[in-house]
Amino acid sequence: MAERWTVIVHGGAKTIAPPAEQRNRAGCSAAAAAAAAVVRAGGCAVEAVQAAIRVLEDDPAFNAGFGSVLTADGQVEMDAALMDGTTLDVGAVACVRRLRNPIRAAAAILRARPVLLCGSGAERFAHEAGLELCRPDEMISPERLASEHRSAHDTVGCVVRDRAGNLAAGTSTGGLPGKHPGRIGDSPIPGCGLFADSALGAASLSGDGESIIRTMVAARIAAGLERLDAQQAADLLPSLLARVGGAAGAIVVDRDGAVGIAHTSEHFAIGIQTDRMDAPAGMIHAREWKGIQP
Ligand code: ASP
């Protein structure tokens, strides 16, 4: 199994209207390709997750980085996290407004003592680590000001198993549209929106953050991997959410590189590439993967 590698990205658990299908497939596929390039070149899972998420943060089609949704006050407030499944290090930021790529700030915190920094303290940490700060209004895309783009769950995430068997998970989001200023979702909280343990597997979520936090979805999927395969563990999602309601999607990779995908939303934007695929696949529903998996 040592050489086997797997990259899975998501671009949100949501309903995708036909005109938006292509850009969801293309965006996820480009992000998977970016992570795959890192792994192929001998890079580690953490670096690959970061590469994929940066691509999605820079793509205004997704609710992360530039193009994040707006709060009730018309501002962008972003959350992001990165987890290294080999060391169990986590770096996370919440409610940041002046960072073009919040996942880079999460990476800067990864090896430091804090797990999660918020707001101006997170921005200061990132700046001291060498990241440039921008004006908050530079993160607002024209599309997000248009009412028809206010309601999607376009959060992004990625899980990777690299060739050495290291696992990592990441997430990045502007949160829910119209959220209360200061609200923090599941995405930067380990065990909720993401989790990685190289002895078990890695998971990254999208969906209704309050539901995902209250049911600790990522940690429970990872715990499920002690007895289930990757797809069976992902398939725990509907039962985990049953008591609280809400829609979500989960991408899962197990310690051997097997893929699991589940969503209770109508669609789920996904990109996958593995060592057994010549090119990345961009999908909008888990059933598409069943048809193409090598
Ligand atoms: N889970 C994110 C949040 O609640 C939203 C999403 O997945 O789009 O902040």
PDB file of C-alpha atoms and ligand atoms in Angstrom:
ATOM      1  CA  MET A   1       0.000   0.000   0.000  1.00  0.00           C
ATOM      2  CA  ALA A   2       3.001   2.312   0.448  1.00  0.00           C
ATOM      3  CA  GLU A   3       2.827   3.885  -3.002  1.00  0.00           C
ATOM      4  CA  ARG A   4      -0.926   4.270  -3.153  1.00  0.00           C
ATOM      5  CA  TRP A   5      -2.134   7.880  -2.990  1.00  0.00           C
ATOM      6  CA  THR A   6      -5.556   9.500  -3.029  1.00  0.00           C
ATOM      7  CA  VAL A   7      -6.799  13.061  -3.272  1.00  0.00           C
ATOM      8  CA  ILE A   8     -10.452  14.011  -2.703  1.00  0.00           C
ATOM      9  CA  VAL A   9     -11.728  17.594  -2.702  1.00  0.00           C
ATOM     10  CA  HIS A  10     -15.181  19.021  -2.195  1.00  0.00           C
ATOM     11  CA  GLY A  11     -16.755  22.301  -3.196  1.00  0.00           C
ATOM     12  CA  GLY A  12     -19.816  22.146  -0.994  1.00  0.00           C
ATOM     13  CA  ALA A  13     -22.913  20.089  -0.184  1.00  0.00           C
ATOM     14  CA  LYS A  14     -25.748  21.948  -1.902  1.00  0.00           C
ATOM     15  CA  THR A  15     -28.188  22.075  -4.795  1.00  0.00           C
ATOM     16  CA  ILE A  16     -26.362  22.793  -8.042  1.00  0.00           C
ATOM     17  CA  ALA A  17     -28.447  24.398 -10.792  1.00  0.00           C
ATOM     18  CA  PRO A  18     -27.638  23.127 -14.317  1.00  0.00           C
ATOM     19  CA  PRO A  19     -25.817  26.340 -15.386  1.00  0.00           C
ATOM     20  CA  ALA A  20     -23.444  25.972 -12.404  1.00  0.00           C
ATOM     21  CA  GLU A  21     -22.642  22.271 -12.951  1.00  0.00           C
ATOM     22  CA  GLN A  22     -19.681  22.785 -15.207  1.00  0.00           C
ATOM     23  CA  ARG A  23     -17.900  25.308 -13.023  1.00  0.00           C
ATOM     24  CA  ASN A  24     -18.312  23.085  -9.984  1.00  0.00           C
ATOM     25  CA  ARG A  25     -16.868  20.095 -11.816  1.00  0.00           C
ATOM     26  CA  ALA A  26     -14.038  22.130 -13.330  1.00  0.00           C
ATOM     27  CA  GLY A  27     -13.153  23.890 -10.068  1.00  0.00           C
ATOM     28  CA  CYS A  28     -13.007  20.663  -8.048  1.00  0.00           C
ATOM     29  CA  SER A  29     -11.121  18.863 -10.750  1.00  0.00           C
ATOM     30  CA  ALA A  30      -8.510  21.681 -10.964  1.00  0.00           C
ATOM     31  CA  ALA A  31      -8.080  21.597  -7.184  1.00  0.00           C
ATOM     32  CA  ALA A  32      -7.651  17.799  -7.197  1.00  0.00           C
ATOM     33  CA  ALA A  33      -5.044  18.156  -9.936  1.00  0.00           C
ATOM     34  CA  ALA A  34      -3.125  20.717  -7.848  1.00  0.00           C
ATOM     35  CA  ALA A  35      -3.016  18.370  -4.857  1.00  0.00           C
ATOM     36  CA  ALA A  36      -2.121  15.399  -7.070  1.00  0.00           C
ATOM     37  CA  ALA A  37       0.825  17.327  -8.521  1.00  0.00           C
ATOM     38  CA  VAL A  38       2.183  17.890  -5.017  1.00  0.00           C
ATOM     39  CA  VAL A  39       1.833  14.212  -4.075  1.00  0.00           C
ATOM     40  CA  ARG A  40       3.363  13.004  -7.341  1.00  0.00           C
ATOM     41  CA  ALA A  41       6.352  15.254  -6.760  1.00  0.00           C
ATOM     42  CA  GLY A  42       6.887  13.561  -3.391  1.00  0.00           C
ATOM     43  CA  GLY A  43       5.118  16.239  -1.308  1.00  0.00           C
ATOM     44  CA  CYS A  44       3.293  15.356   1.874  1.00  0.00           C
ATOM     45  CA  ALA A  45      -0.448  15.188   2.497  1.00  0.00           C
ATOM     46  CA  VAL A  46      -0.546  18.499   4.407  1.00  0.00           C
ATOM     47  CA  GLU A  47       1.103  20.345   1.507  1.00  0.00           C
ATOM     48  CA  ALA A  48      -1.261  18.717  -0.990  1.00  0.00           C
ATOM     49  CA  VAL A  49      -4.381  19.662   0.985  1.00  0.00           C
ATOM     50  CA  GLN A  50      -3.151  23.212   1.195  1.00  0.00           C
ATOM     51  CA  ALA A  51      -2.501  23.363  -2.558  1.00  0.00           C
ATOM     52  CA  ALA A  52      -6.011  22.144  -3.396  1.00  0.00           C
ATOM     53  CA  ILE A  53      -7.702  24.531  -1.008  1.00  0.00           C
ATOM     54  CA  ARG A  54      -5.762  27.529  -2.293  1.00  0.00           C
ATOM     55  CA  VAL A  55      -7.072  26.823  -5.793  1.00  0.00           C
ATOM     56  CA  LEU A  56     -10.648  26.750  -4.491  1.00  0.00           C
ATOM     57  CA  GLU A  57     -10.171  29.852  -2.309  1.00  0.00           C
ATOM     58  CA  ASP A  58      -9.018  31.790  -5.371  1.00  0.00           C
ATOM     59  CA  ASP A  59     -12.013  30.609  -7.436  1.00  0.00           C
ATOM     60  CA  PRO A  60     -14.979  32.953  -6.811  1.00  0.00           C
ATOM     61  CA  ALA A  61     -17.397  30.131  -7.661  1.00  0.00           C
ATOM     62  CA  PHE A  62     -16.765  28.754  -4.164  1.00  0.00           C
ATOM     63  CA  ASN A  63     -17.578  30.100  -0.712  1.00  0.00           C
ATOM     64  CA  ALA A  64     -14.018  30.369   0.569  1.00  0.00           C
ATOM     65  CA  GLY A  65     -11.373  33.071   0.289  1.00  0.00           C
ATOM     66  CA  PHE A  66     -12.294  35.530  -2.477  1.00  0.00           C
ATOM     67  CA  GLY A  67     -15.994  35.117  -3.209  1.00  0.00           C
ATOM     68  CA  SER A  68     -17.007  34.100   0.320  1.00  0.00           C
ATOM     69  CA  VAL A  69     -20.638  34.711   1.278  1.00  0.00           C
ATOM     70  CA  LEU A  70     -21.569  37.813   3.257  1.00  0.00           C
ATOM     71  CA  THR A  71     -22.653  38.151   6.868  1.00  0.00           C
ATOM     72  CA  ALA A  72     -25.861  39.894   7.918  1.00  0.00           C
ATOM     73  CA  ASP A  73     -23.741  43.075   7.995  1.00  0.00           C
ATOM     74  CA  GLY A  74     -22.543  42.576   4.410  1.00  0.00           C
ATOM     75  CA  GLN A  75     -18.995  41.582   5.425  1.00  0.00           C
ATOM     76  CA  VAL A  76     -16.818  38.569   4.628  1.00  0.00           C
ATOM     77  CA  GLU A  77     -15.727  36.538   7.685  1.00  0.00           C
ATOM     78  CA  MET A  78     -13.805  33.363   6.896  1.00  0.00           C
ATOM     79  CA  ASP A  79     -12.942  30.147   8.764  1.00  0.00           C
ATOM     80  CA  ALA A  80     -10.312  27.578   7.730  1.00  0.00           C
ATOM     81  CA  ALA A  81      -8.397  24.643   9.200  1.00  0.00           C
ATOM     82  CA  LEU A  82      -5.688  22.141   8.368  1.00  0.00           C
ATOM     83  CA  MET A  83      -5.000  18.897  10.264  1.00  0.00           C
ATOM     84  CA  ASP A  84      -1.955  16.645   9.990  1.00  0.00           C
ATOM     85  CA  GLY A  85      -3.050  13.066  10.661  1.00  0.00           C
ATOM     86  CA  THR A  86       0.458  11.856  11.459  1.00  0.00           C
ATOM     87  CA  THR A  87       1.301  14.362  14.236  1.00  0.00           C
ATOM     88  CA  LEU A  88      -2.331  15.325  15.044  1.00  0.00           C
ATOM     89  CA  ASP A  89      -1.256  18.966  14.715  1.00  0.00           C
ATOM     90  CA  VAL A  90      -4.089  21.348  13.831  1.00  0.00           C
ATOM     91  CA  GLY A  91      -3.937  24.956  12.638  1.00  0.00           C
ATOM     92  CA  ALA A  92      -7.190  26.868  12.357  1.00  0.00           C
ATOM     93  CA  VAL A  93      -8.482  30.407  11.951  1.00  0.00           C
ATOM     94  CA  ALA A  94     -11.967  31.796  12.442  1.00  0.00           C
ATOM     95  CA  CYS A  95     -13.703  35.076  11.607  1.00  0.00           C
ATOM     96  CA  VAL A  96     -10.764  36.421   9.618  1.00  0.00           C
ATOM     97  CA  ARG A  97     -11.412  39.278   7.201  1.00  0.00           C
ATOM     98  CA  ARG A  98      -8.040  40.394   5.896  1.00  0.00           C
ATOM     99  CA  LEU A  99      -6.449  37.185   4.574  1.00  0.00           C
ATOM    100  CA  ARG A 100      -6.713  36.264   0.886  1.00  0.00           C
ATOM    101  CA  ASN A 101      -5.964  32.603   1.602  1.00  0.00           C
ATOM    102  CA  PRO A 102      -7.120  31.649   5.098  1.00  0.00           C
ATOM    103  CA  ILE A 103      -5.733  28.131   4.561  1.00  0.00           C
ATOM    104  CA  ARG A 104      -2.236  29.650   4.455  1.00  0.00           C
ATOM    105  CA  ALA A 105      -2.865  31.201   7.863  1.00  0.00           C
ATOM    106  CA  ALA A 106      -4.079  27.809   9.136  1.00  0.00           C
ATOM    107  CA  ALA A 107      -0.843  26.279   7.799  1.00  0.00           C
ATOM    108  CA  ALA A 108       1.199  28.944   9.594  1.00  0.00           C
ATOM    109  CA  ILE A 109      -0.467  27.964  12.895  1.00  0.00           C
ATOM    110  CA  LEU A 110      -0.172  24.201  12.246  1.00  0.00           C
ATOM    111  CA  ARG A 111       3.145  23.689  14.068  1.00  0.00           C
ATOM    112  CA  ALA A 112       2.552  26.401  16.687  1.00  0.00           C
ATOM    113  CA  ARG A 113       1.034  25.845  20.118  1.00  0.00           C
ATOM    114  CA  PRO A 114      -2.426  27.365  19.478  1.00  0.00           C
ATOM    115  CA  VAL A 115      -4.918  25.234  17.602  1.00  0.00           C
ATOM    116  CA  LEU A 116      -7.477  27.914  16.707  1.00  0.00           C
ATOM    117  CA  LEU A 117      -7.049  31.686  16.537  1.00  0.00           C
ATOM    118  CA  CYS A 118      -9.840  34.111  15.671  1.00  0.00           C
ATOM    119  CA  GLY A 119     -10.279  37.581  14.246  1.00  0.00           C
ATOM    120  CA  SER A 120      -7.564  40.204  14.571  1.00  0.00           C
ATOM    121  CA  GLY A 121      -5.368  37.879  16.674  1.00  0.00           C
ATOM    122  CA  ALA A 122      -5.345  35.320  13.863  1.00  0.00           C
ATOM    123  CA  GLU A 123      -4.590  38.032  11.313  1.00  0.00           C
ATOM    124  CA  ARG A 124      -1.726  39.327  13.456  1.00  0.00           C
ATOM    125  CA  PHE A 125      -0.265  35.813  13.784  1.00  0.00           C
ATOM    126  CA  ALA A 126      -0.476  35.314  10.015  1.00  0.00           C
ATOM    127  CA  HIS A 127       1.091  38.684   9.304  1.00  0.00           C
ATOM    128  CA  GLU A 128       3.958  37.950  11.705  1.00  0.00           C
ATOM    129  CA  ALA A 129       4.423  34.634   9.861  1.00  0.00           C
ATOM    130  CA  GLY A 130       4.916  36.578   6.628  1.00  0.00           C
ATOM    131  CA  LEU A 131       1.434  36.640   5.071  1.00  0.00           C
ATOM    132  CA  GLU A 132       0.197  39.846   3.509  1.00  0.00           C
ATOM    133  CA  LEU A 133      -2.989  41.383   4.851  1.00  0.00           C
ATOM    134  CA  CYS A 134      -5.603  42.849   2.494  1.00  0.00           C
ATOM    135  CA  ARG A 135      -8.534  45.220   2.968  1.00  0.00           C
ATOM    136  CA  PRO A 136     -11.698  43.358   4.039  1.00  0.00           C
ATOM    137  CA  ASP A 137     -13.634  44.694   1.040  1.00  0.00           C
ATOM    138  CA  GLU A 138     -11.082  43.131  -1.351  1.00  0.00           C
ATOM    139  CA  MET A 139     -12.540  39.717  -0.431  1.00  0.00           C
ATOM    140  CA  ILE A 140     -16.071  40.600  -1.601  1.00  0.00           C
ATOM    141  CA  SER A 141     -16.811  39.382  -5.135  1.00  0.00           C
ATOM    142  CA  PRO A 142     -19.380  41.123  -7.350  1.00  0.00           C
ATOM    143  CA  GLU A 143     -21.284  37.832  -7.626  1.00  0.00           C
ATOM    144  CA  ARG A 144     -21.849  37.619  -3.873  1.00  0.00           C
ATOM    145  CA  LEU A 145     -23.413  41.069  -3.937  1.00  0.00           C
ATOM    146  CA  ALA A 146     -26.000  39.742  -6.395  1.00  0.00           C
ATOM    147  CA  SER A 147     -28.914  38.187  -4.536  1.00  0.00           C
ATOM    148  CA  GLU A 148     -29.055  34.952  -6.542  1.00  0.00           C
ATOM    149  CA  HIS A 149     -25.657  33.877  -5.184  1.00  0.00           C
ATOM    150  CA  ARG A 150     -26.417  34.402  -1.522  1.00  0.00           C
ATOM    151  CA  SER A 151     -27.762  31.027  -0.558  1.00  0.00           C
ATOM    152  CA  ALA A 152     -25.350  28.231  -1.522  1.00  0.00           C
ATOM    153  CA  HIS A 153     -23.213  25.924   0.666  1.00  0.00           C
ATOM    154  CA  ASP A 154     -20.058  26.261  -1.389  1.00  0.00           C
ATOM    155  CA  THR A 155     -17.567  25.576   1.403  1.00  0.00           C
ATOM    156  CA  VAL A 156     -14.450  23.753   0.265  1.00  0.00           C
ATOM    157  CA  GLY A 157     -12.415  20.901   1.716  1.00  0.00           C
ATOM    158  CA  CYS A 158      -9.833  18.278   0.917  1.00  0.00           C
ATOM    159  CA  VAL A 159      -8.486  14.986   2.264  1.00  0.00           C
ATOM    160  CA  VAL A 160      -5.289  13.325   1.067  1.00  0.00           C
ATOM    161  CA  ARG A 161      -3.339  10.134   1.597  1.00  0.00           C
ATOM    162  CA  ASP A 162       0.207  10.665   0.346  1.00  0.00           C
ATOM    163  CA  ARG A 163       2.591   8.006  -0.944  1.00  0.00           C
ATOM    164  CA  ALA A 164       4.184   7.534   2.473  1.00  0.00           C
ATOM    165  CA  GLY A 165       0.813   6.871   4.106  1.00  0.00           C
ATOM    166  CA  ASN A 166       0.372  10.266   5.799  1.00  0.00           C
ATOM    167  CA  LEU A 167      -3.183  11.588   5.926  1.00  0.00           C
ATOM    168  CA  ALA A 168      -4.335  15.211   6.141  1.00  0.00           C
ATOM    169  CA  ALA A 169      -7.623  17.098   6.020  1.00  0.00           C
ATOM    170  CA  GLY A 170      -8.535  20.727   5.411  1.00  0.00           C
ATOM    171  CA  THR A 171     -11.515  23.048   5.095  1.00  0.00           C
ATOM    172  CA  SER A 172     -12.112  26.682   4.175  1.00  0.00           C
ATOM    173  CA  THR A 173     -15.316  28.702   4.138  1.00  0.00           C
ATOM    174  CA  GLY A 174     -17.079  32.013   4.385  1.00  0.00           C
ATOM    175  CA  GLY A 175     -19.681  30.191   6.491  1.00  0.00           C
ATOM    176  CA  LEU A 176     -23.410  30.440   5.995  1.00  0.00           C
ATOM    177  CA  PRO A 177     -24.862  33.362   4.025  1.00  0.00           C
ATOM    178  CA  GLY A 178     -26.394  36.083   6.196  1.00  0.00           C
ATOM    179  CA  LYS A 179     -24.781  34.600   9.321  1.00  0.00           C
ATOM    180  CA  HIS A 180     -24.584  36.613  12.506  1.00  0.00           C
ATOM    181  CA  PRO A 181     -21.311  38.544  12.674  1.00  0.00           C
ATOM    182  CA  GLY A 182     -18.881  36.553  14.819  1.00  0.00           C
ATOM    183  CA  ARG A 183     -20.572  33.217  14.097  1.00  0.00           C
ATOM    184  CA  ILE A 184     -18.106  30.331  13.716  1.00  0.00           C
ATOM    185  CA  GLY A 185     -19.164  27.171  11.919  1.00  0.00           C
ATOM    186  CA  ASP A 186     -17.884  23.598  11.916  1.00  0.00           C
ATOM    187  CA  SER A 187     -15.161  24.148   9.320  1.00  0.00           C
ATOM    188  CA  PRO A 188     -12.334  25.303  11.664  1.00  0.00           C
ATOM    189  CA  ILE A 189     -13.248  22.925  14.514  1.00  0.00           C
ATOM    190  CA  PRO A 190     -11.337  19.623  14.612  1.00  0.00           C
ATOM    191  CA  GLY A 191     -13.628  16.636  15.034  1.00  0.00           C
ATOM    192  CA  CYS A 192     -16.537  18.584  13.518  1.00  0.00           C
ATOM    193  CA  GLY A 193     -15.786  19.956  10.020  1.00  0.00           C
ATOM    194  CA  LEU A 194     -12.549  17.999   9.613  1.00  0.00           C
ATOM    195  CA  PHE A 195     -10.417  15.308  11.196  1.00  0.00           C
ATOM    196  CA  ALA A 196      -7.319  13.345  10.237  1.00  0.00           C
ATOM    197  CA  ASP A 197      -5.512  10.477  11.928  1.00  0.00           C
ATOM    198  CA  SER A 198      -3.044   8.555   9.782  1.00  0.00           C
ATOM    199  CA  ALA A 199      -3.838   5.378  11.756  1.00  0.00           C
ATOM    200  CA  LEU A 200      -7.531   5.619  10.778  1.00  0.00           C
ATOM    201  CA  GLY A 201      -8.502   8.049   8.035  1.00  0.00           C
ATOM    202  CA  ALA A 202      -9.405  11.636   7.238  1.00  0.00           C
ATOM    203  CA  ALA A 203     -12.713  13.440   6.683  1.00  0.00           C
ATOM    204  CA  SER A 204     -13.811  16.899   5.559  1.00  0.00           C
ATOM    205  CA  LEU A 205     -17.374  18.189   5.735  1.00  0.00           C
ATOM    206  CA  SER A 206     -19.685  20.772   4.242  1.00  0.00           C
ATOM    207  CA  GLY A 207     -23.222  21.616   5.251  1.00  0.00           C
ATOM    208  CA  ASP A 208     -25.162  23.112   8.117  1.00  0.00           C
ATOM    209  CA  GLY A 209     -22.393  23.958  10.549  1.00  0.00           C
ATOM    210  CA  GLU A 210     -24.495  24.053  13.689  1.00  0.00           C
ATOM    211  CA  SER A 211     -25.762  20.523  12.983  1.00  0.00           C
ATOM    212  CA  ILE A 212     -22.255  19.243  12.206  1.00  0.00           C
ATOM    213  CA  ILE A 213     -20.792  20.751  15.396  1.00  0.00           C
ATOM    214  CA  ARG A 214     -23.506  19.389  17.649  1.00  0.00           C
ATOM    215  CA  THR A 215     -23.016  15.861  16.337  1.00  0.00           C
ATOM    216  CA  MET A 216     -19.174  15.977  15.958  1.00  0.00           C
ATOM    217  CA  VAL A 217     -19.477  14.391  12.544  1.00  0.00           C
ATOM    218  CA  ALA A 218     -15.832  14.204  11.412  1.00  0.00           C
ATOM    219  CA  ALA A 219     -14.635  12.591  14.670  1.00  0.00           C
ATOM    220  CA  ARG A 220     -17.428  10.044  14.616  1.00  0.00           C
ATOM    221  CA  ILE A 221     -16.789   9.130  10.991  1.00  0.00           C
ATOM    222  CA  ALA A 222     -13.095   8.670  11.859  1.00  0.00           C
ATOM    223  CA  ALA A 223     -14.051   6.507  14.847  1.00  0.00           C
ATOM    224  CA  GLY A 224     -16.277   4.485  12.520  1.00  0.00           C
ATOM    225  CA  LEU A 225     -13.186   3.629  10.471  1.00  0.00           C
ATOM    226  CA  GLU A 226     -12.003   1.404  13.310  1.00  0.00           C
ATOM    227  CA  ARG A 227     -14.612  -1.137  12.175  1.00  0.00           C
ATOM    228  CA  LEU A 228     -15.937   0.068   8.779  1.00  0.00           C
ATOM    229  CA  ASP A 229     -14.512   0.699   5.321  1.00  0.00           C
ATOM    230  CA  ALA A 230     -14.296   4.254   3.954  1.00  0.00           C
ATOM    231  CA  GLN A 231     -17.657   4.213   2.175  1.00  0.00           C
ATOM    232  CA  GLN A 232     -19.451   2.614   5.124  1.00  0.00           C
ATOM    233  CA  ALA A 233     -17.967   5.243   7.466  1.00  0.00           C
ATOM    234  CA  ALA A 234     -19.091   8.071   5.133  1.00  0.00           C
ATOM    235  CA  ASP A 235     -22.518   6.463   5.022  1.00  0.00           C
ATOM    236  CA  LEU A 236     -22.880   7.084   8.778  1.00  0.00           C
ATOM    237  CA  LEU A 237     -23.636  10.722   7.853  1.00  0.00           C
ATOM    238  CA  PRO A 238     -27.462  10.588   7.640  1.00  0.00           C
ATOM    239  CA  SER A 239     -27.807   8.713  10.930  1.00  0.00           C
ATOM    240  CA  LEU A 240     -25.378  11.082  12.686  1.00  0.00           C
ATOM    241  CA  LEU A 241     -27.463  14.070  11.576  1.00  0.00           C
ATOM    242  CA  ALA A 242     -30.845  12.445  12.146  1.00  0.00           C
ATOM    243  CA  ARG A 243     -31.426  13.854  15.631  1.00  0.00           C
ATOM    244  CA  VAL A 244     -30.610  17.457  14.728  1.00  0.00           C
ATOM    245  CA  GLY A 245     -31.604  17.745  11.059  1.00  0.00           C
ATOM    246  CA  GLY A 246     -29.714  19.766   8.468  1.00  0.00           C
ATOM    247  CA  ALA A 247     -27.996  18.779   5.237  1.00  0.00           C
ATOM    248  CA  ALA A 248     -24.321  17.923   4.829  1.00  0.00           C
ATOM    249  CA  GLY A 249     -21.741  16.127   2.738  1.00  0.00           C
ATOM    250  CA  ALA A 250     -18.594  14.223   3.748  1.00  0.00           C
ATOM    251  CA  ILE A 251     -15.474  13.132   1.893  1.00  0.00           C
ATOM    252  CA  VAL A 252     -13.468  10.350   3.536  1.00  0.00           C
ATOM    253  CA  VAL A 253     -10.172   8.624   2.808  1.00  0.00           C
ATOM    254  CA  ASP A 254      -9.042   5.689   4.908  1.00  0.00           C
ATOM    255  CA  ARG A 255      -5.468   4.833   5.891  1.00  0.00           C
ATOM    256  CA  ASP A 256      -5.093   2.633   2.801  1.00  0.00           C
ATOM    257  CA  GLY A 257      -6.348   5.338   0.413  1.00  0.00           C
ATOM    258  CA  ALA A 258      -9.888   3.999  -0.134  1.00  0.00           C
ATOM    259  CA  VAL A 259     -12.553   6.606  -0.925  1.00  0.00           C
ATOM    260  CA  GLY A 260     -15.868   7.287   0.839  1.00  0.00           C
ATOM    261  CA  ILE A 261     -18.391   9.951  -0.178  1.00  0.00           C
ATOM    262  CA  ALA A 262     -21.831  10.656   1.250  1.00  0.00           C
ATOM    263  CA  HIS A 263     -24.248  13.577   1.195  1.00  0.00           C
ATOM    264  CA  THR A 264     -27.736  14.305   2.374  1.00  0.00           C
ATOM    265  CA  SER A 265     -27.846  17.425   0.180  1.00  0.00           C
ATOM    266  CA  GLU A 266     -29.189  17.109  -3.370  1.00  0.00           C
ATOM    267  CA  HIS A 267     -25.710  17.533  -4.864  1.00  0.00           C
ATOM    268  CA  PHE A 268     -22.111  17.562  -3.647  1.00  0.00           C
ATOM    269  CA  ALA A 269     -19.305  19.108  -5.726  1.00  0.00           C
ATOM    270  CA  ILE A 270     -16.358  16.662  -5.662  1.00  0.00           C
ATOM    271  CA  GLY A 271     -12.992  16.181  -7.343  1.00  0.00           C
ATOM    272  CA  ILE A 272     -10.979  12.957  -7.097  1.00  0.00           C
ATOM    273  CA  GLN A 273      -7.637  11.793  -8.302  1.00  0.00           C
ATOM    274  CA  THR A 274      -5.761   8.670  -7.272  1.00  0.00           C
ATOM    275  CA  ASP A 275      -2.600   6.901  -8.439  1.00  0.00           C
ATOM    276  CA  ARG A 276      -4.881   4.669 -10.508  1.00  0.00           C
ATOM    277  CA  MET A 277      -6.432   7.529 -12.527  1.00  0.00           C
ATOM    278  CA  ASP A 278      -4.822   9.316 -15.483  1.00  0.00           C
ATOM    279  CA  ALA A 279      -6.762  12.541 -14.874  1.00  0.00           C
ATOM    280  CA  PRO A 280      -8.878  14.020 -12.079  1.00  0.00           C
ATOM    281  CA  ALA A 281     -12.650  13.526 -12.141  1.00  0.00           C
ATOM    282  CA  GLY A 282     -15.015  16.385 -11.287  1.00  0.00           C
ATOM    283  CA  MET A 283     -18.466  15.302 -10.080  1.00  0.00           C
ATOM    284  CA  ILE A 284     -21.633  16.774  -8.621  1.00  0.00           C
ATOM    285  CA  HIS A 285     -23.104  13.653  -7.031  1.00  0.00           C
ATOM    286  CA  ALA A 286     -21.604  10.689  -5.126  1.00  0.00           C
ATOM    287  CA  ARG A 287     -23.251   8.191  -7.482  1.00  0.00           C
ATOM    288  CA  GLU A 288     -21.012   9.407 -10.327  1.00  0.00           C
ATOM    289  CA  TRP A 289     -17.973   8.079  -8.445  1.00  0.00           C
ATOM    290  CA  LYS A 290     -19.542   4.641  -8.187  1.00  0.00           C
ATOM    291  CA  GLY A 291     -19.598   4.577 -11.989  1.00  0.00           C
ATOM    292  CA  ILE A 292     -15.993   5.619 -12.593  1.00  0.00           C
ATOM    293  CA  GLN A 293     -13.929   4.378  -9.659  1.00  0.00           C
ATOM    294  CA  PRO A 294     -10.948   2.363 -10.858  1.00  0.00           C
TER     295      PRO A 294
HETATM  296  N1  ASP B   1     -20.267  24.171   7.007  1.00  0.00           N
HETATM  297  C1  ASP B   1     -20.172  25.573   6.674  1.00  0.00           C
HETATM  298  C2  ASP B   1     -20.557  26.394   7.881  1.00  0.00           C
HETATM  299  O1  ASP B   1     -21.533  26.070   8.524  1.00  0.00           O
HETATM  300  C3  ASP B   1     -21.038  25.967   5.531  1.00  0.00           C
HETATM  301  C4  ASP B   1     -20.905  25.139   4.282  1.00  0.00           C
HETATM  302  O2  ASP B   1     -20.563  23.971   4.315  1.00  0.00           O
HETATM  303  O3  ASP B   1     -21.119  25.690   3.209  1.00  0.00           O
HETATM  304  O4  ASP B   1     -19.919  27.388   8.145  1.00  0.00           O
END
